[in-house]
Amino acid sequence: MLFVLTMVVAACGASTTTEEAADTGDDSGSTTEASTGETGAETGETETDAEPAGEDGPGVTADEVKVGFIVTDLDAVSKALDFEVPDQGDEEAQIQAIADHINATGGIDGRDMVPVVRVFNAIQDTPSNEEELCLGLTEDDNVFAVAMTGQFQENARPCYAERDTLMLDYTLYPLDEVSIGELEPYLWQPGLPSYDDTIAGMADAMVTTEFLDGATLGVVGIDSEQNRRVYDGSLIPTLTELGVEVADTQWIDPTDTSTLQAGQDQAVLSFKGNGVDRVLVLGGSRLAAFMIETGTLQNYTPVYALSSFDNPEFAILNYPDIIDGTVGVSLSPGWDVADDQYPLPANEMEETCLQVLEDAGFTFESRANARTALGFCDAAMLLQAGAAELDGALNAEAWSAVVGGMGDSMQLASPYATSFASGDYFGAGGYHVFAYNPECACMELLGETVEF
């Protein structure tokens, strides 16, 4: 059960580690529209050197710009556990509709955007398969940029950066400012905030909802350099300022399923012994779902604090009786809340993207069904907007410099608020506090958008 759940949670929005899934031996992705061009950097590269300011990036010619789109196929995952995920429709056709709109409105700096779609089987998410996907897009297809979903392995993002490929990452993969800065100027998360800001927002949510009143707080996290950095540099200082103490902290070794399970068992035992009745999870949804399941098997059912990185939708569908009392922060409404909690469309960009898709024959039952299309639309619109301001070569370094100066002038469809800053590489500028409401079996938004 643990192994299969590892695959499911990873596919639906989790942060996985490099050795948790077995390679099936199948191809990691299928190219549905691709063209062959010159290769990027040599495969042995280990450092990221941005292109010279006067040279165009890979996949850029006088007439076109190739942009990769990773479509994550969840069919095998949902069938494995009879788990329902919101139907995203014909994503490849939606991408083409978005590209047609971009090209009809000026293209990418006057060039046609040529979409290169790769379908990635989520249940085969392994380091080798993600590297194969990267090499296919960067060397076989020679794309300038890639809009990413479903990429959870640690080797994926460095692979693209080493080949001068811009990444617009819409995977629920938490990154702090240090981690994303190591791959500048190639890696962007336009619809998400830094994990530092997320955790600061979580601390605020726990206090403002009285989640901690009379409670004993425990923290459990995947043991990684980033998570310890966020814990020491963001969480503890914020909680200290708010007058909150952490009674028990447990770090989980994610090397393989046995160490992962052993760590959870130890965390549950320690939390029970120390009277912990409120738990904050660090590191993404994989651990949140595992802790809920492990705790339930051991008759330990604390109340959890979750964020979008913990994929609350998964918990709502699978553990509705266990998560009563849950609070946290929503970073992107398509992942957390029902449409009656937040207007649809909520802003001009969301309205534009939905209209572009509707004009091409695509309508959506809810925002959750449109969340992937909205992310792809955001990525294409941002590529277009950044390139339009360039006076010279189109490459990741020049494009990033322009977008980093946009501030809050461009609101994207996916986040509650958008704000860019030089050297930041994150786009989400606000969040909503939520609390689980058992009457609607949904996360209920509390108050207005809070700025980071």
XYZ file of C-alpha atoms in Angstrom:
452
model
C 0.000 0.000 0.000
C 2.776 2.449 0.883
C 4.542 1.965 -2.450
C 1.390 2.523 -4.488
C 0.436 5.559 -2.399
C 3.916 6.957 -3.056
C 3.193 6.897 -6.763
C -0.316 8.324 -6.420
C 0.528 11.242 -4.190
C 3.577 12.098 -6.257
C 1.515 12.215 -9.411
C -1.242 14.313 -7.888
C 0.964 17.007 -6.434
C 3.810 15.977 -4.159
C 7.541 16.378 -3.701
C 9.199 12.998 -4.240
C 12.771 11.932 -3.824
C 15.018 10.194 -6.256
C 14.714 6.532 -5.399
C 11.098 6.006 -4.330
C 9.674 4.591 -7.539
C 10.752 1.661 -9.657
C 11.449 2.200 -13.333
C 9.028 0.110 -15.378
C 11.295 0.173 -18.382
C 8.702 1.941 -20.555
C 9.398 5.178 -22.363
C 8.921 8.166 -20.068
C 6.970 10.210 -22.541
C 5.574 10.278 -26.031
C 6.068 13.184 -28.377
C 2.808 14.282 -29.951
C 4.236 17.267 -31.830
C 7.972 17.694 -32.120
C 10.699 18.751 -34.473
C 14.399 18.068 -34.478
C 17.065 20.743 -34.230
C 20.534 21.432 -32.988
C 21.435 20.078 -29.603
C 21.949 22.165 -26.491
C 24.944 21.954 -24.210
C 26.909 18.740 -23.823
C 25.307 16.178 -21.509
C 28.291 16.281 -19.184
C 27.743 19.925 -18.227
C 27.383 20.508 -14.496
C 27.238 24.295 -14.265
C 24.653 26.730 -15.599
C 26.144 29.521 -17.701
C 23.562 31.907 -19.142
C 23.786 32.645 -22.841
C 25.771 35.699 -23.905
C 23.475 38.720 -24.056
C 23.802 38.984 -27.848
C 22.889 35.380 -28.727
C 19.432 33.869 -29.086
C 18.636 30.901 -26.890
C 18.010 27.346 -28.099
C 14.954 26.792 -30.246
C 14.863 30.420 -31.420
C 15.073 31.240 -35.131
C 14.132 34.314 -37.146
C 10.612 32.919 -37.621
C 9.767 30.701 -34.637
C 10.274 29.863 -30.982
C 9.854 26.262 -29.860
C 8.196 25.866 -26.456
C 7.847 22.511 -24.706
C 4.721 21.585 -22.745
C 4.799 18.603 -20.371
C 1.351 17.016 -20.063
C 1.163 14.696 -17.061
C -0.914 11.565 -17.721
C -2.646 10.497 -14.491
C -4.762 7.690 -15.968
C -2.598 4.814 -14.696
C -2.365 6.427 -11.261
C -6.097 6.953 -10.867
C -6.823 3.387 -12.021
C -4.277 1.904 -9.608
C -6.230 3.031 -6.519
C -9.585 3.910 -8.068
C -8.725 7.520 -7.215
C -10.588 10.297 -8.972
C -8.782 13.384 -10.203
C -10.458 16.319 -11.964
C -10.655 15.662 -15.705
C -8.462 18.185 -17.535
C -9.879 17.479 -20.998
C -7.846 17.336 -24.204
C -4.738 19.122 -22.962
C -2.816 18.805 -26.210
C -5.615 20.493 -28.160
C -5.899 23.156 -25.458
C -2.174 23.906 -25.801
C -2.587 24.305 -29.552
C -5.483 26.719 -28.991
C -3.306 28.789 -26.658
C -0.464 28.786 -29.195
C -2.866 29.877 -31.948
C -3.947 32.817 -29.784
C -0.350 33.799 -29.052
C 0.525 33.720 -32.738
C -2.581 35.707 -33.698
C -1.607 38.445 -31.224
C 2.014 39.027 -32.199
C 3.689 35.737 -31.340
C 6.840 35.622 -29.225
C 8.665 38.818 -30.133
C 7.234 38.597 -33.657
C 8.018 34.896 -34.037
C 5.512 32.039 -34.139
C 5.318 29.976 -30.979
C 5.673 26.309 -31.974
C 4.339 24.045 -29.184
C 6.151 20.757 -28.609
C 3.978 18.513 -26.444
C 5.378 15.611 -24.450
C 3.051 13.303 -22.503
C 4.622 12.043 -19.278
C 3.253 8.951 -17.511
C 3.075 9.969 -13.844
C 3.307 6.439 -12.511
C 6.747 6.118 -14.123
C 8.170 9.175 -12.348
C 11.802 8.168 -11.781
C 15.092 10.062 -12.127
C 16.016 8.202 -15.308
C 12.651 8.861 -16.954
C 12.685 12.545 -16.086
C 16.216 12.846 -17.470
C 15.073 11.116 -20.656
C 12.205 13.573 -20.913
C 14.577 16.508 -20.414
C 17.019 15.273 -23.039
C 14.213 14.676 -25.496
C 12.907 18.221 -25.154
C 16.284 19.956 -25.035
C 18.380 17.935 -27.472
C 15.916 16.222 -29.818
C 13.301 18.992 -29.886
C 15.667 21.862 -29.015
C 13.066 23.981 -27.189
C 13.656 27.490 -25.885
C 11.421 27.036 -22.838
C 9.369 24.329 -21.176
C 6.102 24.653 -19.242
C 6.390 21.937 -16.607
C 3.854 19.831 -14.729
C 4.380 16.638 -12.758
C 8.172 16.822 -12.443
C 9.229 15.824 -8.909
C 12.717 14.365 -9.195
C 15.705 16.353 -7.968
C 17.672 15.871 -11.199
C 14.987 17.281 -13.516
C 15.474 21.021 -13.161
C 19.293 21.033 -13.266
C 19.054 19.036 -16.506
C 17.130 21.809 -18.248
C 19.266 24.584 -16.773
C 22.478 22.915 -17.947
C 21.079 23.111 -21.471
C 20.138 26.808 -21.321
C 16.421 25.982 -21.309
C 13.996 28.325 -19.563
C 11.589 26.561 -17.175
C 8.116 27.831 -16.262
C 7.312 25.379 -13.495
C 3.702 24.679 -12.486
C 4.463 21.543 -10.489
C 3.528 21.634 -6.787
C 7.203 21.295 -5.988
C 8.275 23.545 -3.081
C 11.456 25.549 -3.560
C 12.986 28.129 -1.283
C 14.810 31.223 -2.514
C 18.229 29.588 -2.223
C 17.240 26.477 -4.205
C 15.656 28.378 -7.077
C 18.532 30.866 -7.106
C 21.002 28.055 -7.752
C 19.463 27.615 -11.211
C 19.022 31.264 -12.184
C 18.088 32.615 -14.647
C 16.465 29.440 -15.989
C 13.960 28.305 -13.339
C 10.734 30.218 -12.627
C 7.620 29.328 -10.628
C 5.268 32.050 -11.908
C 2.159 30.757 -10.137
C 3.718 29.884 -6.782
C 5.527 31.633 -3.921
C 8.810 30.654 -2.335
C 8.594 27.995 0.346
C 10.004 30.557 2.792
C 6.970 32.787 2.194
C 4.611 29.805 2.271
C 5.795 28.717 5.702
C 5.591 32.270 7.036
C 2.003 32.362 5.749
C 1.302 29.016 7.409
C 2.489 30.341 10.754
C 0.239 33.364 10.381
C -2.732 31.147 9.415
C -2.261 28.908 12.444
C -2.350 31.909 14.755
C -5.163 33.896 13.124
C -7.477 30.841 13.038
C -6.712 30.060 16.714
C -5.453 26.700 15.490
C -2.829 26.668 18.242
C -4.947 27.854 21.140
C -4.464 25.355 23.963
C -2.663 23.043 21.551
C 0.708 21.303 21.461
C 2.452 21.778 18.112
C 4.658 19.236 16.384
C 6.561 19.633 13.113
C 7.399 16.756 10.786
C 9.516 17.232 7.684
C 11.427 15.443 4.985
C 15.072 15.666 6.051
C 16.662 17.819 3.380
C 19.012 20.767 3.332
C 16.227 22.984 2.010
C 13.639 21.970 4.606
C 16.055 22.447 7.482
C 16.977 25.833 6.029
C 13.297 26.851 5.833
C 12.679 25.511 9.327
C 15.575 27.424 10.895
C 15.393 30.544 8.755
C 11.653 31.054 8.293
C 9.391 28.882 10.434
C 11.029 29.108 13.854
C 11.757 32.868 13.711
C 8.157 33.533 12.641
C 6.668 31.323 15.334
C 8.979 32.825 17.965
C 7.852 36.312 17.009
C 4.253 35.132 17.391
C 4.999 33.607 20.806
C 4.531 29.992 19.660
C 6.788 27.122 20.680
C 7.309 23.832 18.848
C 7.015 20.922 21.274
C 8.512 18.240 19.027
C 10.231 18.156 15.627
C 10.745 14.938 13.669
C 12.818 14.630 10.476
C 12.055 11.814 8.017
C 14.736 10.064 5.935
C 13.245 9.630 2.427
C 16.008 7.391 1.029
C 13.567 4.552 0.314
C 10.144 3.288 1.362
C 11.504 1.479 4.428
C 13.263 4.534 5.883
C 10.261 6.657 4.979
C 7.914 4.337 6.843
C 10.277 3.933 9.791
C 10.539 7.705 10.114
C 6.787 8.145 10.107
C 6.324 5.410 12.693
C 8.903 7.117 14.923
C 7.272 10.513 14.414
C 3.847 9.179 15.383
C 5.298 7.445 18.452
C 7.152 10.585 19.544
C 4.203 12.888 18.919
C 1.886 10.630 20.897
C 4.378 10.490 23.761
C 4.732 14.286 23.824
C 1.018 14.987 23.597
C 1.239 16.638 20.159
C -2.262 17.300 18.878
C -1.459 19.751 16.064
C 0.969 18.888 13.251
C 2.632 21.057 10.608
C 4.199 19.175 7.683
C 7.296 20.395 5.780
C 8.193 19.217 2.291
C 5.053 18.714 0.208
C 1.970 16.524 -0.061
C 3.635 13.137 -0.116
C 4.518 13.378 3.552
C 1.189 14.898 4.598
C -0.789 12.027 3.068
C 1.605 9.423 4.482
C 1.442 10.890 7.971
C -2.356 10.920 7.925
C -2.442 7.280 6.831
C 0.263 6.110 9.241
C -1.323 7.987 12.147
C -4.758 6.550 11.416
C -3.381 2.992 11.500
C -1.903 3.743 14.928
C -5.010 5.502 16.288
C -3.285 8.867 16.141
C -5.419 11.573 14.556
C -4.027 15.048 15.236
C -5.244 18.126 13.395
C -3.033 19.193 10.481
C -1.918 22.499 9.008
C -1.596 22.219 5.211
C -0.755 24.365 2.199
C -1.300 23.905 -1.531
C 2.020 22.046 -1.606
C 0.348 19.371 0.556
C -2.426 18.935 -2.042
C -5.469 19.383 0.247
C -7.697 18.022 -2.517
C -6.117 14.589 -2.051
C -6.807 14.670 1.700
C -10.397 15.829 1.179
C -11.155 12.982 -1.221
C -9.430 10.259 0.779
C -9.547 11.276 4.444
C -12.613 13.535 4.922
C -13.234 12.331 8.479
C -9.589 12.709 9.526
C -8.940 16.256 8.338
C -11.750 17.979 10.226
C -10.205 21.046 11.859
C -7.476 21.407 9.222
C -6.345 24.961 8.474
C -3.714 26.394 6.201
C -3.052 28.522 3.153
C -4.293 28.275 -0.396
C -1.728 29.449 -2.934
C -3.721 28.667 -6.086
C -7.530 28.286 -6.017
C -7.568 25.579 -8.674
C -5.885 23.201 -6.250
C -7.704 23.968 -3.008
C -11.154 25.469 -3.107
C -14.565 25.013 -4.682
C -15.811 27.606 -7.160
C -18.393 28.983 -4.733
C -15.496 30.018 -2.492
C -13.791 32.215 -5.085
C -15.213 33.909 -8.208
C -14.586 32.392 -11.632
C -13.115 34.156 -13.497
C -11.360 36.095 -10.763
C -9.250 38.432 -12.876
C -8.733 39.664 -16.421
C -6.102 37.064 -17.311
C -8.255 34.169 -16.124
C -11.155 35.572 -18.133
C -8.949 35.938 -21.219
C -7.560 32.412 -20.958
C -10.977 30.852 -20.431
C -12.335 32.822 -23.405
C -9.458 31.704 -25.639
C -10.206 28.110 -24.726
C -13.962 28.531 -25.078
C -13.521 30.019 -28.546
C -11.636 26.825 -29.446
C -14.493 24.677 -28.123
C -13.291 23.996 -24.570
C -15.455 24.644 -21.528
C -14.809 23.445 -17.988
C -17.106 22.215 -15.263
C -15.021 23.919 -12.584
C -11.750 25.750 -12.035
C -10.206 22.464 -10.868
C -10.879 21.007 -14.325
C -9.199 24.012 -15.964
C -6.170 24.357 -13.688
C -3.659 22.753 -16.066
C -4.915 24.721 -19.061
C -4.786 27.940 -17.018
C -1.195 27.204 -16.021
C -0.189 26.590 -19.639
C -1.999 29.777 -20.678
C -0.149 31.735 -17.983
C 3.172 30.357 -19.197
C 2.501 31.277 -22.830
C 1.186 34.738 -21.965
C 4.183 35.448 -19.743
C 6.612 34.288 -22.428
C 4.931 36.629 -24.874
C 4.858 39.596 -22.491
C 8.505 39.260 -21.495
C 9.749 38.820 -25.059
C 7.758 41.845 -26.239
C 9.889 44.105 -24.029
C 13.231 42.862 -25.323
C 15.464 44.958 -27.529
C 17.904 42.385 -28.831
C 18.475 38.660 -28.409
C 15.809 36.335 -26.995
C 17.419 34.144 -24.357
C 16.701 33.096 -20.780
C 18.957 35.734 -19.232
C 17.473 38.652 -21.173
C 13.884 37.429 -20.756
C 14.339 36.891 -17.010
C 15.756 40.378 -16.559
C 12.655 41.878 -18.174
C 10.133 39.762 -16.258
C 11.937 40.410 -12.984
C 11.176 44.101 -13.456
C 7.440 43.685 -14.058
C 6.370 44.046 -10.418
C 2.593 43.656 -10.154
C 1.861 45.006 -13.648
C 0.859 41.575 -15.014
C -1.724 39.491 -13.170
C -1.652 35.796 -14.065
C -4.658 33.467 -14.005
C -3.425 30.826 -11.548
C -2.380 32.669 -8.344
C -4.491 34.993 -6.183
C -2.109 37.853 -6.855
C 0.993 38.243 -9.014
C 4.155 40.157 -8.253
C 7.582 39.781 -9.842
C 10.851 41.157 -8.497
C 14.387 41.097 -9.804
C 16.228 37.949 -8.710
C 13.119 36.434 -7.121
C 11.840 33.942 -9.787
C 8.504 33.392 -7.985
C 5.274 35.004 -9.172
C 2.581 34.471 -6.524
C 2.083 37.627 -4.494
C -0.649 36.530 -2.098
C -2.518 33.707 -0.429
C -5.798 32.900 1.291
C -6.200 31.354 4.711
C -8.546 28.360 4.651
C -10.226 26.000 7.102
C -11.857 22.658 6.377
C -15.652 22.791 6.484
C -17.185 19.309 6.935
C -20.611 20.540 5.808
C -19.365 21.107 2.252
C -16.374 18.739 2.514
C -14.264 21.598 1.228
C -11.670 24.139 2.243
C -13.497 27.337 3.130
C -11.665 30.591 2.442
C -11.383 32.977 5.368
C -10.977 36.696 4.829
C -9.358 38.487 1.915
C -6.171 37.806 -0.036
C -3.101 38.295 2.169
C 0.014 39.683 0.527
C 3.342 37.931 1.078
